[in-house]
Structures are given as structure tokens and as C-alpha cells.
XYZ file of C-alpha atoms in Angstrom:
50
model
C 12.180 8.204 -1.484
C 10.651 9.280 -4.727
C 7.152 10.705 -4.874
C 4.571 8.346 -6.302
C 5.590 5.369 -4.178
C 3.686 3.647 -1.374
C 4.478 0.991 1.236
C 2.165 -2.044 1.372
C 1.622 -3.034 5.010
C 0.616 -6.563 4.013
C 3.475 -7.666 1.739
C 6.049 -5.077 2.955
C 6.928 -3.859 -0.528
C 7.458 -0.357 -1.897
C 5.218 0.007 -4.957
C 3.973 2.763 -7.262
C 0.866 4.496 -5.906
C -0.932 3.429 -9.103
C -0.805 -0.175 -7.789
C -2.380 0.750 -4.452
C -5.837 -0.348 -3.433
C -6.040 1.973 -0.442
C -3.752 4.442 1.320
C -3.747 5.101 5.063
C -3.120 8.403 6.822
C -0.100 7.553 8.946
C 3.279 8.908 9.943
C 4.724 7.509 6.729
C 3.595 10.738 5.059
C 6.389 12.468 6.985
C 8.803 10.428 4.874
C 6.919 10.923 1.576
C 5.997 7.217 1.511
C 2.339 6.653 2.331
C 1.364 3.302 3.809
C -1.523 1.317 2.431
C -2.463 -1.938 0.785
C -1.698 -2.965 -2.785
C -4.270 -4.416 -5.165
C -2.688 -7.899 -5.028
C -2.931 -8.120 -1.238
C -6.487 -6.780 -1.208
C -7.488 -9.375 -3.809
C -5.951 -12.063 -1.588
C -7.935 -10.844 1.418
C -11.138 -10.853 -0.624
C -10.476 -14.452 -1.700
C -9.893 -15.526 1.925
C -13.217 -14.059 3.054
C -15.248 -16.086 0.560
């Protein structure tokens, strides 16, 4: 995988790190693809909590 990409654990997409809301420290770093949550999914979670 190319550097600068992340895996969103909510929507299961590979996205540019610039679109991430948060990154988690997981084993995905071994594969150069950090796991986290994208801004779209985080916005959806925020809407659900209201």
C-alpha cells in the first residue's frame, strides 16, 4: 500500500490520511495502513448521538 492512506473501520474504505478524523494505534501500522475513522463516519456518529 502507498503511504498516506488509512483504513476506516466504520465504512471499510481505504482513504487518504487527510480525510481521517482519527487514527488508531493498531497492527495495521505493520502494513503501512493505519486504521481509524474518516470524517464522514465521525460526522454520522455525531448526528446519531443528538
